[in-house]
PDB file of C-alpha atoms and ligand atoms in Angstrom:
ATOM      1  CA  MET N   1      38.356  19.885  81.801  1.00 63.00           C
ATOM      2  CA  THR N   2      35.776  18.254  83.967  1.00 79.00           C
ATOM      3  CA  ALA N   3      32.162  19.068  83.025  1.00 95.00           C
ATOM      4  CA  ARG N   4      29.987  20.692  85.551  1.00 97.00           C
ATOM      5  CA  PHE N   5      27.413  17.955  85.363  1.00 98.00           C
ATOM      6  CA  THR N   6      27.675  14.165  85.513  1.00 98.00           C
ATOM      7  CA  LEU N   7      24.583  12.217  84.315  1.00 98.00           C
ATOM      8  CA  HIS N   8      24.252   8.762  85.841  1.00 98.00           C
ATOM      9  CA  GLY N   9      21.994   6.555  83.688  1.00 98.00           C
ATOM     10  CA  ILE N  10      21.492   3.837  81.184  1.00 98.00           C
ATOM     11  CA  TYR N  11      21.054   4.357  77.513  1.00 97.00           C
ATOM     12  CA  LEU N  12      17.687   2.458  77.209  1.00 96.00           C
ATOM     13  CA  SER N  13      16.139   4.677  79.876  1.00 98.00           C
ATOM     14  CA  GLY N  14      13.493   7.247  78.790  1.00 98.00           C
ATOM     15  CA  PRO N  15      13.933   9.382  81.983  1.00 98.00           C
ATOM     16  CA  THR N  16      17.725   9.390  81.465  1.00 98.00           C
ATOM     17  CA  TYR N  17      17.228  10.508  77.864  1.00 98.00           C
ATOM     18  CA  LYS N  18      15.025  13.424  79.034  1.00 98.00           C
ATOM     19  CA  VAL N  19      17.817  14.779  81.277  1.00 98.00           C
ATOM     20  CA  GLY N  20      20.482  14.258  78.590  1.00 98.00           C
ATOM     21  CA  LEU N  21      18.285  15.925  76.024  1.00 98.00           C
ATOM     22  CA  ALA N  22      17.735  18.935  78.388  1.00 98.00           C
ATOM     23  CA  LEU N  23      21.487  19.264  78.859  1.00 98.00           C
ATOM     24  CA  ALA N  24      22.155  18.914  75.175  1.00 98.00           C
ATOM     25  CA  LEU N  25      19.583  21.525  74.203  1.00 98.00           C
ATOM     26  CA  ALA N  26      20.882  23.851  76.889  1.00 98.00           C
ATOM     27  CA  GLY N  27      24.465  23.454  75.291  1.00 97.00           C
ATOM     28  CA  GLU N  28      25.732  22.049  78.591  1.00 97.00           C
ATOM     29  CA  PRO N  29      28.424  19.386  78.092  1.00 96.00           C
ATOM     30  CA  PHE N  30      28.148  16.499  80.639  1.00 98.00           C
ATOM     31  CA  ASP N  31      30.219  13.519  81.824  1.00 98.00           C
ATOM     32  CA  TYR N  32      28.195  10.333  81.556  1.00 98.00           C
ATOM     33  CA  ASP N  33      28.361   7.462  83.992  1.00 98.00           C
ATOM     34  CA  HIS N  34      26.788   4.237  82.764  1.00 98.00           C
ATOM     35  CA  VAL N  35      24.838   2.568  85.617  1.00 98.00           C
ATOM     36  CA  ASN N  36      24.635  -1.215  85.070  1.00 97.00           C
ATOM     37  CA  LEU N  37      21.098  -1.963  86.169  1.00 96.00           C
ATOM     38  CA  ARG N  38      21.474  -5.631  85.198  1.00 93.00           C
ATOM     39  CA  ALA N  39      24.261  -5.966  87.697  1.00 96.00           C
ATOM     40  CA  GLY N  40      22.172  -4.165  90.345  1.00 97.00           C
ATOM     41  CA  GLN N  41      24.533  -1.194  90.439  1.00 97.00           C
ATOM     42  CA  HIS N  42      21.570   1.209  91.090  1.00 98.00           C
ATOM     43  CA  LYS N  43      20.931  -0.621  94.449  1.00 98.00           C
ATOM     44  CA  SER N  44      24.550  -0.431  95.578  1.00 98.00           C
ATOM     45  CA  PRO N  45      25.325   1.610  98.637  1.00 98.00           C
ATOM     46  CA  GLU N  46      27.419   4.003  96.591  1.00 97.00           C
ATOM     47  CA  PHE N  47      24.549   4.703  94.162  1.00 97.00           C
ATOM     48  CA  LEU N  48      21.894   4.856  96.907  1.00 98.00           C
ATOM     49  CA  ALA N  49      23.958   7.529  98.611  1.00 97.00           C
ATOM     50  CA  LYS N  50      23.384   9.685  95.454  1.00 97.00           C
ATOM     51  CA  ASN N  51      19.721   8.664  94.826  1.00 97.00           C
ATOM     52  CA  ARG N  52      17.773   7.189  97.711  1.00 97.00           C
ATOM     53  CA  PHE N  53      15.201   5.816  95.222  1.00 98.00           C
ATOM     54  CA  GLY N  54      17.747   3.427  93.616  1.00 98.00           C
ATOM     55  CA  GLN N  55      16.820   4.556  90.111  1.00 98.00           C
ATOM     56  CA  VAL N  56      18.321   6.285  87.097  1.00 98.00           C
ATOM     57  CA  PRO N  57      18.693   9.049  86.139  1.00 98.00           C
ATOM     58  CA  CYS N  58      20.748  10.895  88.815  1.00 98.00           C
ATOM     59  CA  LEU N  59      22.538  14.116  88.030  1.00 98.00           C
ATOM     60  CA  THR N  60      25.557  15.290  89.954  1.00 98.00           C
ATOM     61  CA  ASP N  61      26.299  18.978  89.962  1.00 98.00           C
ATOM     62  CA  THR N  62      30.007  18.921  90.605  1.00 97.00           C
ATOM     63  CA  SER N  63      30.113  22.660  91.384  1.00 97.00           C
ATOM     64  CA  ASN N  64      28.330  22.065  94.607  1.00 97.00           C
ATOM     65  CA  GLY N  65      28.269  18.300  95.126  1.00 97.00           C
ATOM     66  CA  ARG N  66      24.516  18.065  94.828  1.00 98.00           C
ATOM     67  CA  ASN N  67      23.049  14.799  93.538  1.00 98.00           C
ATOM     68  CA  LEU N  68      19.625  15.267  91.897  1.00 98.00           C
ATOM     69  CA  CYS N  69      17.054  12.614  91.176  1.00 98.00           C
ATOM     70  CA  GLN N  70      13.607  12.192  89.627  1.00 98.00           C
ATOM     71  CA  SER N  71      13.840  13.329  85.994  1.00 98.00           C
ATOM     72  CA  ALA N  72      11.249  16.083  86.058  1.00 98.00           C
ATOM     73  CA  SER N  73      12.785  17.557  89.161  1.00 98.00           C
ATOM     74  CA  ILE N  74      16.218  17.387  87.531  1.00 98.00           C
ATOM     75  CA  LEU N  75      14.865  19.271  84.575  1.00 98.00           C
ATOM     76  CA  GLU N  76      13.717  22.053  86.872  1.00 98.00           C
ATOM     77  CA  TYR N  77      17.139  22.184  88.365  1.00 98.00           C
ATOM     78  CA  VAL N  78      18.861  22.261  84.922  1.00 98.00           C
ATOM     79  CA  ALA N  79      16.462  25.131  83.851  1.00 98.00           C
ATOM     80  CA  ASP N  80      17.278  26.944  87.107  1.00 98.00           C
ATOM     81  CA  LYS N  81      21.052  26.580  86.772  1.00 97.00           C
ATOM     82  CA  THR N  82      21.373  27.261  83.016  1.00 97.00           C
ATOM     83  CA  GLY N  83      18.623  29.936  82.835  1.00 97.00           C
ATOM     84  CA  LYS N  84      17.133  28.085  79.812  1.00 98.00           C
ATOM     85  CA  PHE N  85      13.851  26.414  79.174  1.00 98.00           C
ATOM     86  CA  GLY N  86      12.341  27.316  82.615  1.00 98.00           C
ATOM     87  CA  GLY N  87       9.529  29.457  81.348  1.00 98.00           C
ATOM     88  CA  ALA N  88       9.278  33.224  81.065  1.00 97.00           C
ATOM     89  CA  THR N  89       6.987  33.937  84.026  1.00 98.00           C
ATOM     90  CA  LEU N  90       5.782  32.274  87.270  1.00 98.00           C
ATOM     91  CA  GLU N  91       2.591  31.276  85.424  1.00 98.00           C
ATOM     92  CA  GLU N  92       4.657  29.529  82.763  1.00 98.00           C
ATOM     93  CA  ARG N  93       6.797  27.755  85.388  1.00 98.00           C
ATOM     94  CA  ILE N  94       3.686  26.546  87.130  1.00 98.00           C
ATOM     95  CA  ALA N  95       2.128  25.347  83.800  1.00 98.00           C
ATOM     96  CA  ALA N  96       5.355  23.582  82.855  1.00 98.00           C
ATOM     97  CA  ARG N  97       5.391  21.790  86.215  1.00 98.00           C
ATOM     98  CA  GLU N  98       1.705  20.798  85.703  1.00 98.00           C
ATOM     99  CA  TRP N  99       2.515  19.219  82.352  1.00 98.00           C
ATOM    100  CA  MET N 100       5.434  17.331  83.907  1.00 98.00           C
ATOM    101  CA  PHE N 101       3.044  15.817  86.531  1.00 98.00           C
ATOM    102  CA  TRP N 102       0.515  15.120  83.897  1.00 98.00           C
ATOM    103  CA  VAL N 103       2.830  13.270  81.543  1.00 98.00           C
ATOM    104  CA  TRP N 104       4.052  10.871  84.248  1.00 97.00           C
ATOM    105  CA  ASP N 105       0.430  10.287  85.362  1.00 97.00           C
ATOM    106  CA  LYS N 106      -1.159   9.750  82.004  1.00 98.00           C
ATOM    107  CA  LEU N 107       1.374   8.882  79.271  1.00 98.00           C
ATOM    108  CA  ALA N 108       4.731   7.654  80.721  1.00 98.00           C
ATOM    109  CA  ALA N 109       3.467   4.428  82.224  1.00 97.00           C
ATOM    110  CA  PRO N 110       1.516   3.172  79.217  1.00 98.00           C
ATOM    111  CA  VAL N 111       4.294   4.108  76.778  1.00 98.00           C
ATOM    112  CA  TYR N 112       7.356   3.024  78.750  1.00 98.00           C
ATOM    113  CA  ARG N 113       5.694  -0.151  79.979  1.00 98.00           C
ATOM    114  CA  THR N 114       4.370  -1.216  76.558  1.00 98.00           C
ATOM    115  CA  ARG N 115       7.796  -0.438  75.132  1.00 98.00           C
ATOM    116  CA  GLY N 116       9.381  -2.627  77.782  1.00 97.00           C
ATOM    117  CA  ALA N 117       7.037  -5.433  76.938  1.00 97.00           C
ATOM    118  CA  LYS N 118       7.807  -5.106  73.174  1.00 96.00           C
ATOM    119  CA  ALA N 119      11.543  -5.239  73.982  1.00 96.00           C
ATOM    120  CA  GLY N 120      10.996  -8.320  76.138  1.00 95.00           C
ATOM    121  CA  PHE N 121      12.014  -6.615  79.466  1.00 93.00           C
ATOM    122  CA  ARG N 122       8.572  -6.650  80.955  1.00 93.00           C
ATOM    123  CA  THR N 123       5.634  -9.048  80.871  1.00 97.00           C
ATOM    124  CA  PHE N 124       2.018  -8.036  81.010  1.00 98.00           C
ATOM    125  CA  ASP N 125      -1.192  -9.965  80.415  1.00 97.00           C
ATOM    126  CA  GLU N 126      -3.371  -9.048  77.333  1.00 97.00           C
ATOM    127  CA  ALA N 127      -5.913  -7.121  79.426  1.00 98.00           C
ATOM    128  CA  THR N 128      -3.225  -4.932  80.919  1.00 98.00           C
ATOM    129  CA  LEU N 129      -1.657  -4.242  77.434  1.00 98.00           C
ATOM    130  CA  GLN N 130      -5.039  -3.244  76.188  1.00 98.00           C
ATOM    131  CA  MET N 131      -5.559  -0.946  79.167  1.00 98.00           C
ATOM    132  CA  TYR N 132      -2.170   0.703  78.425  1.00 98.00           C
ATOM    133  CA  ALA N 133      -3.108   1.061  74.731  1.00 98.00           C
ATOM    134  CA  ALA N 134      -6.372   2.802  75.703  1.00 98.00           C
ATOM    135  CA  GLU N 135      -4.547   5.092  78.207  1.00 98.00           C
ATOM    136  CA  ALA N 136      -1.899   6.039  75.637  1.00 98.00           C
ATOM    137  CA  THR N 137      -4.499   6.766  72.990  1.00 98.00           C
ATOM    138  CA  ALA N 138      -6.429   9.047  75.336  1.00 98.00           C
ATOM    139  CA  ALA N 139      -3.275  10.869  76.480  1.00 98.00           C
ATOM    140  CA  LEU N 140      -1.947  11.345  72.920  1.00 98.00           C
ATOM    141  CA  SER N 141      -5.304  12.635  71.825  1.00 98.00           C
ATOM    142  CA  PHE N 142      -5.399  15.084  74.699  1.00 98.00           C
ATOM    143  CA  LEU N 143      -1.896  16.259  73.841  1.00 98.00           C
ATOM    144  CA  ASP N 144      -2.829  16.728  70.220  1.00 98.00           C
ATOM    145  CA  LYS N 145      -5.758  18.980  71.176  1.00 98.00           C
ATOM    146  CA  ALA N 146      -3.732  20.936  73.650  1.00 98.00           C
ATOM    147  CA  LEU N 147      -1.227  21.714  70.853  1.00 98.00           C
ATOM    148  CA  ALA N 148      -3.864  22.954  68.437  1.00 98.00           C
ATOM    149  CA  GLY N 149      -2.916  26.489  67.288  1.00 98.00           C
ATOM    150  CA  ARG N 150       0.278  26.670  69.377  1.00 98.00           C
ATOM    151  CA  ASP N 151       3.965  25.794  68.864  1.00 98.00           C
ATOM    152  CA  TRP N 152       4.828  24.809  72.493  1.00 98.00           C
ATOM    153  CA  LEU N 153       2.971  23.452  75.374  1.00 98.00           C
ATOM    154  CA  VAL N 154       3.606  26.554  77.479  1.00 98.00           C
ATOM    155  CA  GLY N 155       4.010  30.128  76.436  1.00 97.00           C
ATOM    156  CA  GLU N 156       5.803  31.142  73.224  1.00 98.00           C
ATOM    157  CA  ALA N 157       9.136  29.183  73.494  1.00 98.00           C
ATOM    158  CA  PRO N 158      10.094  25.623  74.343  1.00 98.00           C
ATOM    159  CA  THR N 159      10.268  24.857  77.991  1.00 98.00           C
ATOM    160  CA  ILE N 160      11.193  21.839  80.152  1.00 98.00           C
ATOM    161  CA  ALA N 161       7.536  20.822  79.820  1.00 98.00           C
ATOM    162  CA  ASP N 162       8.159  20.169  76.058  1.00 99.00           C
ATOM    163  CA  ILE N 163      11.483  18.339  76.839  1.00 99.00           C
ATOM    164  CA  ASP N 164       9.863  16.183  79.555  1.00 98.00           C
ATOM    165  CA  VAL N 165       6.830  15.296  77.453  1.00 98.00           C
ATOM    166  CA  TYR N 166       9.054  14.721  74.400  1.00 99.00           C
ATOM    167  CA  GLY N 167      11.018  12.265  76.549  1.00 98.00           C
ATOM    168  CA  VAL N 168       7.955  10.055  76.560  1.00 98.00           C
ATOM    169  CA  VAL N 169       6.537  10.785  73.135  1.00 98.00           C
ATOM    170  CA  HIS N 170       9.846   9.859  71.544  1.00 98.00           C
ATOM    171  CA  TYR N 171       9.215   6.163  72.507  1.00 98.00           C
ATOM    172  CA  VAL N 172       5.618   6.016  71.294  1.00 98.00           C
ATOM    173  CA  GLY N 173       6.666   4.202  68.028  1.00 98.00           C
ATOM    174  CA  GLU N 174       8.824   1.725  70.000  1.00 98.00           C
ATOM    175  CA  ALA N 175       5.797   1.004  72.059  1.00 98.00           C
ATOM    176  CA  GLY N 176       3.892   0.100  68.939  1.00 97.00           C
ATOM    177  CA  PHE N 177       1.630   3.146  68.990  1.00 97.00           C
ATOM    178  CA  ASP N 178       1.165   5.500  66.007  1.00 96.00           C
ATOM    179  CA  LEU N 179       1.456   9.359  65.958  1.00 97.00           C
ATOM    180  CA  ALA N 180      -0.044   9.672  62.497  1.00 97.00           C
ATOM    181  CA  PRO N 181      -3.559  10.312  63.780  1.00 97.00           C
ATOM    182  CA  TYR N 182      -2.226  13.360  65.753  1.00 98.00           C
ATOM    183  CA  PRO N 183      -1.287  16.153  63.317  1.00 98.00           C
ATOM    184  CA  ASN N 184      -0.620  18.843  65.970  1.00 98.00           C
ATOM    185  CA  LEU N 185       1.538  16.484  67.955  1.00 98.00           C
ATOM    186  CA  THR N 186       3.379  15.367  64.882  1.00 98.00           C
ATOM    187  CA  ALA N 187       4.171  18.957  63.960  1.00 98.00           C
ATOM    188  CA  TRP N 188       5.319  19.590  67.559  1.00 98.00           C
ATOM    189  CA  VAL N 189       7.646  16.502  67.391  1.00 98.00           C
ATOM    190  CA  ALA N 190       9.188  18.060  64.235  1.00 98.00           C
ATOM    191  CA  ARG N 191       9.712  21.402  66.019  1.00 98.00           C
ATOM    192  CA  MET N 192      11.376  19.612  68.942  1.00 98.00           C
ATOM    193  CA  ARG N 193      13.671  17.729  66.557  1.00 98.00           C
ATOM    194  CA  ALA N 194      14.657  20.945  64.823  1.00 98.00           C
ATOM    195  CA  LEU N 195      15.824  22.617  68.047  1.00 98.00           C
ATOM    196  CA  PRO N 196      19.589  23.373  68.104  1.00 98.00           C
ATOM    197  CA  GLY N 197      21.417  20.659  70.070  1.00 98.00           C
ATOM    198  CA  PHE N 198      18.637  18.147  69.657  1.00 98.00           C
ATOM    199  CA  GLY N 199      19.717  14.419  69.525  1.00 98.00           C
ATOM    200  CA  ASP N 200      18.143  11.067  69.615  1.00 98.00           C
ATOM    201  CA  PRO N 201      18.855   8.818  72.616  1.00 98.00           C
ATOM    202  CA  ALA N 202      21.674   7.112  70.636  1.00 97.00           C
ATOM    203  CA  ASP N 203      23.342  10.499  70.011  1.00 97.00           C
ATOM    204  CA  ILE N 204      23.128  11.585  73.576  1.00 97.00           C
ATOM    205  CA  LEU N 205      23.420   8.434  75.743  1.00 97.00           C
ATOM    206  CA  PRO N 206      26.424   6.243  75.082  1.00 96.00           C
ATOM    207  CA  PRO N 207      26.323   2.527  76.122  1.00 96.00           C
ATOM    208  CA  GLU N 208      29.284   3.084  78.445  1.00 97.00           C
ATOM    209  CA  THR N 209      30.814   5.615  80.751  1.00 97.00           C
ATOM    210  CA  ARG N 210      32.196   8.593  78.855  1.00 96.00           C
ATOM    211  CA  ALA N 211      33.786  11.929  79.608  1.00 96.00           C
ATOM    212  CA  ALA N 212      32.233  15.061  78.003  1.00 95.00           C
ATOM    213  CA  ALA N 213      33.439  15.700  74.512  1.00 80.00           C
TER     214      ALA N 213
HETATM  215  N1  GSH O 301      10.124   8.807  88.201  1.00 75.65           N
HETATM  216  C1  GSH O 301      11.481   8.437  87.954  1.00 75.65           C
HETATM  217  C2  GSH O 301      11.483   7.058  87.244  1.00 75.65           C
HETATM  218  C3  GSH O 301      12.881   6.553  86.940  1.00 75.65           C
HETATM  219  C4  GSH O 301      12.890   5.144  86.459  1.00 75.65           C
HETATM  220  O1  GSH O 301      11.782   4.570  86.229  1.00 75.65           O
HETATM  221  N2  GSH O 301      14.087   4.628  86.194  1.00 75.65           N
HETATM  222  C5  GSH O 301      14.160   3.257  85.799  1.00 75.65           C
HETATM  223  C6  GSH O 301      15.028   3.072  84.572  1.00 75.65           C
HETATM  224  S1  GSH O 301      14.126   3.823  83.220  1.00 75.65           S
HETATM  225  C7  GSH O 301      14.922   2.495  86.909  1.00 75.65           C
HETATM  226  O2  GSH O 301      15.905   3.063  87.478  1.00 75.65           O
HETATM  227  N3  GSH O 301      14.458   1.296  87.198  1.00 75.65           N
HETATM  228  C8  GSH O 301      15.120   0.480  88.224  1.00 75.65           C
HETATM  229  C9  GSH O 301      14.261   0.487  89.455  1.00 75.65           C
HETATM  230  O3  GSH O 301      13.291   1.191  89.579  1.00 75.65           O
HETATM  231  O4  GSH O 301      14.656  -0.297  90.389  1.00 75.65           O
HETATM  232  C10 GSH O 301      12.149   9.532  87.102  1.00 75.65           C
HETATM  233  O5  GSH O 301      11.494  10.206  86.332  1.00 75.65           O
HETATM  234  O6  GSH O 301      13.381   9.672  87.178  1.00 75.65           O
END
């Protein structure tokens, strides 16, 4: 049987992982379409017709033909359609959205870009790398304080804010930063990893196109 959702992405992509993780945690099987960025597939007319920004991830909802883009926006859609992780009240939904804007603003760039540099995909001069290290440290420290005395970023249960932020925090080690100085954040990471359905990128994103199991 064809799955309701098709995730278009690449296994190395943090934003693609966030969406795959949200679907996995929601218990929603999905078909997976490997987009070959090296070959420029994300700039092909067929792909641009799905995502005008020419980026992964993209999520197709085959029940209505919608193609969704921008990982945080996709998480809101998944929460809306599955009824999971969206937040219990309007206040929680607003707070979740605020966290998702915050993480892209303050943590995603320094972590993802430094990780890209470590893996040899990106090149930055030393001053830029130092700036990213300072930004990552400030944002991780902020997150650690925000998690003091609470289990989840918003309300009393995990939301797409946690999934979205986890989708960046997961790569902190690969970027060469350390979570050890942040006990609240480290405990939250353990809670995320204990959620039913949780998987690492390698569990969730295959290196090739694959139908839902
Ligand atoms: N803000 C976007 C960022 C997506 C993004 O940066 N995707 C990268 C792969 S991780 C990509 O497609 N890069 C190719 C490009 O931008 O041309 C999101 O959250 O979905």
